[in-house]
Coordinates of C-alpha atoms (C1' of nucleotides) in Angstrom, one line a residue:
Chain A
M1 CA -49.4 90.1 53.0
I2 CA -50.7 86.9 54.4
C3 CA -48.3 84.5 55.9
N4 CA -49.1 81.0 55.6
C5 CA -47.4 80.1 58.7
S6 CA -48.7 76.5 58.8
Y7 CA -45.4 75.6 56.9
A8 CA -43.1 78.1 58.0
V9 CA -42.4 76.5 61.5
G10 CA -40.3 73.8 62.1
A11 CA -38.6 73.4 58.9
L12 CA -35.4 74.9 57.6
I13 CA -33.4 73.0 54.6
L14 CA -29.7 73.8 54.4
Y15 CA -29.2 72.0 51.1
N16 CA -27.1 72.0 48.2
S17 CA -27.4 69.7 45.5
G18 CA -24.8 70.8 43.4
M19 CA -21.0 71.9 44.5
P20 CA -20.6 73.6 47.7
E21 CA -17.9 75.9 47.5
L22 CA -17.3 79.3 49.8
P23 CA -20.7 80.7 49.3
E24 CA -22.6 77.6 49.5
V25 CA -21.0 76.7 52.7
E26 CA -21.0 80.1 54.2
T27 CA -25.1 80.2 53.5
V28 CA -25.2 77.0 55.3
R29 CA -23.2 78.5 58.1
T30 CA -25.3 81.4 58.4
G31 CA -28.6 79.3 58.7
L32 CA -27.0 77.1 61.2
S33 CA -25.9 79.7 63.2
E34 CA -29.3 81.4 63.7
I35 CA -30.5 77.8 64.7
L36 CA -28.2 75.4 66.5
P37 CA -26.7 77.4 69.3
G38 CA -27.9 76.4 72.7
K39 CA -29.5 72.9 71.3
R40 CA -28.1 69.8 73.2
V41 CA -27.5 66.5 71.3
K42 CA -29.5 63.5 72.6
K43 CA -28.8 60.8 70.1
V44 CA -26.7 60.2 67.0
D45 CA -27.3 57.7 64.4
H46 CA -24.7 57.0 61.7
N47 CA -24.9 54.3 58.8
W48 CA -22.0 54.7 56.8
E49 CA -18.6 54.4 58.7
K50 CA -16.5 56.8 56.3
S51 CA -19.1 59.6 56.9
F52 CA -18.1 59.8 60.4
P53 CA -15.1 57.8 60.8
N54 CA -14.3 58.6 64.8
A55 CA -18.1 58.2 65.7
L56 CA -17.7 55.0 67.8
T57 CA -14.9 56.2 70.0
D58 CA -15.8 59.4 70.9
V59 CA -19.5 60.2 70.2
A60 CA -20.8 59.1 73.6
K61 CA -18.2 61.0 75.4
F62 CA -17.9 64.2 73.8
L63 CA -21.2 64.3 71.7
V64 CA -24.2 63.2 73.4
D65 CA -25.2 65.6 76.0
A66 CA -23.0 68.6 74.2
K67 CA -24.5 71.8 73.5
V68 CA -23.8 73.7 70.6
T69 CA -21.9 77.0 71.2
G70 CA -21.5 78.2 67.8
V71 CA -20.9 77.3 63.9
R72 CA -17.8 78.5 61.9
R73 CA -16.5 78.1 58.4
R74 CA -12.8 77.8 57.0
A75 CA -12.6 77.3 53.3
K76 CA -15.2 74.8 52.4
V77 CA -15.1 73.3 56.0
L78 CA -18.0 73.6 58.5
L79 CA -17.3 73.6 62.4
I80 CA -20.1 73.2 64.9
D81 CA -18.4 73.9 68.1
L82 CA -19.5 72.0 71.4
S83 CA -19.6 72.6 75.1
T84 CA -17.4 69.7 75.6
N85 CA -14.7 71.7 74.0
Y86 CA -15.2 69.4 70.9
S87 CA -16.2 70.4 67.4
L88 CA -17.8 68.6 64.6
V89 CA -15.6 69.3 61.5
I90 CA -17.9 68.8 58.4
H91 CA -17.0 68.8 54.7
L92 CA -19.7 68.3 52.4
K93 CA -17.5 67.7 49.2
M94 CA -19.8 67.5 46.2
T95 CA -23.3 66.3 47.3
G96 CA -23.4 66.8 51.0
Q97 CA -26.1 68.3 52.6
L98 CA -27.0 69.7 56.3
V99 CA -30.8 69.8 56.6
Y100 CA -32.5 70.8 60.0
R101 CA -35.8 69.7 60.8
G102 CA -37.9 70.8 63.7
K103 CA -39.8 68.2 66.2
D104 CA -42.6 68.3 63.7
Q105 CA -41.5 66.8 60.3
E106 CA -44.6 67.6 58.6
F107 CA -44.8 70.3 55.9
G108 CA -47.7 72.1 54.6
A109 CA -48.8 71.5 50.9
G110 CA -46.9 73.8 48.7
H111 CA -43.7 74.3 50.8
P112 CA -41.1 74.2 48.6
S113 CA -39.0 72.0 50.5
A114 CA -41.6 69.3 50.7
S115 CA -41.1 68.6 46.9
L116 CA -37.3 68.7 47.3
I117 CA -36.5 66.5 50.1
G118 CA -39.3 64.0 51.6
V119 CA -39.6 62.4 54.9
L120 CA -35.8 62.0 56.8
P121 CA -33.9 60.1 57.2
D122 CA -33.7 59.1 53.6
K123 CA -31.5 56.6 51.7
S124 CA -29.2 59.7 51.6
T125 CA -28.8 60.2 55.1
R126 CA -25.4 59.2 56.5
V127 CA -25.8 60.9 60.1
D128 CA -28.7 62.0 62.3
L129 CA -28.5 64.1 65.1
T130 CA -31.4 64.4 67.4
F131 CA -31.6 67.0 69.8
T132 CA -33.2 67.0 73.2
D133 CA -35.9 69.3 71.9
G134 CA -36.8 66.7 69.2
S135 CA -35.3 68.7 66.5
H136 CA -32.8 67.0 64.0
L137 CA -29.8 67.8 61.9
F138 CA -29.5 65.3 59.0
F139 CA -26.1 65.0 57.1
N140 CA -27.3 63.6 53.8
D141 CA -24.8 62.8 51.5
Q142 CA -25.8 60.8 48.1
R143 CA -22.1 60.2 46.9
K144 CA -20.5 59.6 50.2
F145 CA -17.5 61.7 49.5
G146 CA -18.2 64.2 52.6
W147 CA -17.5 63.4 56.0
M148 CA -17.6 64.7 59.6
R149 CA -15.3 64.2 62.5
L150 CA -15.3 65.0 66.3
I151 CA -12.1 66.8 67.0
P152 CA -11.1 68.6 70.2
T153 CA -11.6 72.5 69.5
P154 CA -8.2 73.3 70.0
E155 CA -6.8 70.6 67.8
V156 CA -8.6 71.8 64.8
Q157 CA -6.2 74.2 63.7
Q158 CA -3.6 71.5 63.9
L159 CA -5.0 69.3 61.4
D160 CA -3.0 69.1 58.2
F161 CA -5.6 70.7 56.1
F162 CA -5.9 73.8 58.3
Q163 CA -2.2 74.1 58.7
K164 CA -1.9 74.1 54.7
V165 CA -5.1 76.0 53.6
G166 CA -4.5 79.4 52.2
P167 CA -6.1 82.6 53.1
E168 CA -10.0 83.6 52.8
P169 CA -10.4 85.4 49.8
L170 CA -13.1 87.7 51.4
S171 CA -11.0 88.5 54.5
A172 CA -10.6 92.3 55.0
D173 CA -6.8 92.1 55.3
F174 CA -6.4 90.2 52.1
T175 CA -4.9 92.3 49.5
P176 CA -4.4 92.4 45.6
E177 CA -0.9 92.1 46.4
D178 CA -1.2 89.2 48.8
F179 CA -3.6 87.5 46.0
A180 CA -0.8 88.2 43.1
K181 CA 2.0 86.9 45.3
R182 CA 0.3 83.9 46.2
L183 CA -0.7 83.0 42.6
Q184 CA 2.9 84.0 41.1
R185 CA 4.6 81.2 43.4
R186 CA 3.0 78.9 40.9
A187 CA 4.3 80.9 38.1
K188 CA 4.5 78.1 35.5
S189 CA 1.2 76.4 36.3
G190 CA -2.1 77.0 34.7
I191 CA -4.1 79.7 36.4
K192 CA -7.1 77.6 36.9
A193 CA -5.5 74.9 38.5
V194 CA -3.9 77.2 40.9
L195 CA -7.1 78.8 41.8
L196 CA -8.7 75.5 42.6
D197 CA -5.7 74.8 45.0
Q198 CA -6.9 75.2 48.4
T199 CA -3.4 75.8 49.6
V200 CA -3.0 79.0 47.6
I201 CA -6.6 80.5 48.2
A202 CA -9.3 78.9 50.4
G203 CA -12.8 78.2 49.2
V204 CA -12.7 78.5 45.3
G205 CA -14.0 75.6 43.4
N206 CA -15.1 75.0 39.8
I207 CA -18.1 77.6 39.4
Y208 CA -16.2 80.4 41.0
A209 CA -12.9 79.6 39.1
D210 CA -14.7 79.7 35.8
E211 CA -16.7 82.7 36.6
S212 CA -13.8 84.9 38.1
L213 CA -11.5 84.2 35.0
W214 CA -14.3 85.1 32.6
S215 CA -14.5 88.5 34.6
A216 CA -10.8 89.0 34.2
K217 CA -10.7 87.8 30.6
I218 CA -8.2 85.4 31.4
H219 CA -7.9 81.9 29.6
P220 CA -7.9 79.1 32.2
L221 CA -4.7 77.4 30.6
A222 CA -2.9 80.5 30.9
K223 CA 0.3 80.4 32.8
V224 CA 0.4 82.5 35.8
Q225 CA 3.9 84.1 34.9
D226 CA 2.1 85.1 31.4
V227 CA -0.9 87.1 33.0
P228 CA -0.1 90.7 33.6
T229 CA -0.3 92.1 37.0
R230 CA -3.2 94.5 36.1
Q231 CA -5.2 91.3 35.1
L232 CA -4.3 89.5 38.3
S233 CA -5.6 92.5 39.9
D234 CA -9.0 92.4 38.0
L235 CA -9.1 88.6 38.8
Y236 CA -8.7 89.5 42.5
K237 CA -11.6 91.9 42.2
G238 CA -13.7 89.8 40.4
L239 CA -13.4 86.9 42.4
R240 CA -14.2 88.9 45.5
D241 CA -17.3 90.7 43.7
I242 CA -18.4 87.2 42.6
L243 CA -18.2 85.4 46.0
T244 CA -19.8 88.0 47.6
L245 CA -22.8 88.3 45.3
S246 CA -23.1 84.5 45.4
I247 CA -23.3 84.9 49.3
E248 CA -26.1 87.6 48.9
K249 CA -27.9 85.3 46.5
G250 CA -27.7 82.3 48.9
G251 CA -25.1 80.3 46.8
S252 CA -25.4 78.4 43.6
S253 CA -28.0 75.6 43.3
A254 CA -27.4 73.3 40.5
R255 CA -31.1 72.0 41.0
N256 CA -32.6 73.5 43.9
Y257 CA -31.7 75.2 47.3
V258 CA -34.3 76.7 49.9
D259 CA -33.8 78.2 53.1
A260 CA -36.4 78.9 56.0
E261 CA -38.3 81.3 53.8
G262 CA -38.2 79.2 50.8
K263 CA -35.7 81.1 48.9
R264 CA -33.5 79.0 46.6
G265 CA -29.8 79.8 45.9
S266 CA -30.0 82.1 42.8
Y267 CA -26.4 82.8 41.8
L268 CA -26.6 80.8 38.8
D269 CA -29.1 83.0 37.4
F270 CA -26.3 85.5 37.3
A271 CA -23.5 83.3 35.9
N272 CA -21.6 84.5 32.9
V273 CA -20.2 81.2 31.7
F274 CA -20.9 78.3 34.0
N275 CA -23.7 76.0 32.8
R276 CA -23.9 78.4 29.8
T277 CA -22.6 76.2 27.1
G278 CA -23.8 77.4 23.6
Q279 CA -25.3 80.6 25.1
P280 CA -24.1 84.0 24.0
C281 CA -21.2 85.8 26.0
N282 CA -22.9 88.6 28.0
R283 CA -20.0 90.6 26.9
C284 CA -19.2 89.9 23.2
G285 CA -22.2 87.5 22.2
T286 CA -19.5 84.7 21.3
L287 CA -21.0 81.3 22.2
I288 CA -19.8 79.9 25.3
I289 CA -17.8 76.9 24.8
K290 CA -17.2 73.9 27.2
T291 CA -13.7 72.4 27.5
R292 CA -11.6 70.3 30.0
V293 CA -9.0 72.1 32.2
A294 CA -7.3 70.5 35.4
G295 CA -9.5 67.5 34.8
R296 CA -12.5 69.6 35.3
G297 CA -15.4 70.9 33.0
T298 CA -14.5 74.5 32.0
H299 CA -16.5 77.2 30.5
I300 CA -15.1 79.9 28.6
C301 CA -15.7 82.8 26.1
P302 CA -13.5 81.8 23.3
H303 CA -13.2 85.4 22.2
C304 CA -13.0 87.2 25.6
Q305 CA -10.7 84.6 27.1
K306 CA -8.0 84.1 24.5
A307 CA -5.9 80.9 24.4
P308 CA -2.4 81.1 25.4
L309 CA -0.1 80.9 22.7
E310 CA 2.3 77.7 22.6
Chain B
dC1 C1' 8.7 69.7 42.1
dA2 C1' 4.6 70.2 38.8
dC3 C1' 1.2 68.2 36.8
dT4 C1' -2.0 64.2 35.7
dT5 C1' -4.7 60.3 36.9
dG6 C1' -7.1 57.3 40.0
dA7 C1' -9.7 56.6 43.8
dC8 C1' -13.8 57.6 46.5
dC9 C1' -19.3 57.0 45.2
dT10 C1' -24.3 57.5 43.4
dG11 C1' -27.4 59.1 40.1
dT12 C1' -28.6 60.8 35.9
dC13 C1' -28.5 61.1 31.0
dC14 C1' -27.6 59.6 26.3
dG15 C1' -26.8 56.5 22.5
dC16 C1' -27.4 52.0 20.9
Chain C
dT1 C1' -37.0 48.7 28.1
dG2 C1' -32.3 48.0 29.5
dC3 C1' -27.3 48.5 29.3
dG4 C1' -22.9 50.3 29.3
dG5 C1' -20.5 54.3 29.6
dA6 C1' -19.5 59.2 30.3
dC7 C1' -20.1 62.8 33.5
dA8 C1' -20.9 65.4 37.8
dG9 C1' -16.3 67.8 40.8
dG10 C1' -13.6 68.4 46.1
dT11 C1' -9.6 66.3 47.9
dC12 C1' -6.1 63.2 48.5
dA13 C1' -2.6 59.6 47.0
dA14 C1' 0.1 57.5 43.9
dG15 C1' 2.2 57.9 39.2
dT16 C1' 4.8 60.2 35.4

DNA sequence: CACTTGACCTGTCCGC
DNA sequence: TGCGGACAGGTCAAGT
């Protein structure tokens, strides 16, 4: 096996063009945690105020010259901890990307990332962190919904979001009983809206809501109180299995995702309903349909997931 | 209180 | 070829 190392060094793309949910953010976290710790920030450039609202006041004091000490994730939020006892708190929302590049921005011909993202910064770059070794972390965000903030590390958990956000669905001590109990607090609500509510369960977005509901044969409009406990248990297991599989596959890439080895996030190759409108259900062969639930495009098998009675 | 809608943005795609 | 509109969907705020 010959490794063409001419392009393997110095480029790592942590990129998701689709919709970063828990598995995508976790994949980005894993990649960053292998690269960033120990790097020292030399310079910060930003060109969109809302992408980095408190940059002007705090960057010089607490970001420049700070050393990265670790990278964490909670729900869909990334935390880059710094030696100044501050943390960069980052939400990618829908189109945010964190792209690391070594000092040498050149890519060898044929590197998959070369065709995905060209020279950075580009027109979607909102923040450019330069490290003292000449490498960069680019925060790109086409739609400008994402943001990063510099917050004292001990104050991060005081943020409103972290006070309200629900438990991590993959944590070891999160039981089927916890899951059912939290959902049932919203007994009269449609179950998909509840899954998407970050204060109920952390990290679930549109893709994994649709996939997990299909796995448990639950219609997204079903009221929680009408779903038998056994099916809530199926949903718990389905959701955990799906999130775990997606993390293994490097997340979902609506278009492309590559990491240091040029691997794409391939979870959508395994998806049963998401983006499969008009294709046969993998369980019963009925064609998958797309509707609108809780304001989102929603994919269901109309045979497996029976609509609730009015 | 529960639920829906609008705002935040830009790029893409579809119909005319 | 261009133009208007729908759509993509995470989260918060405002409205019903």
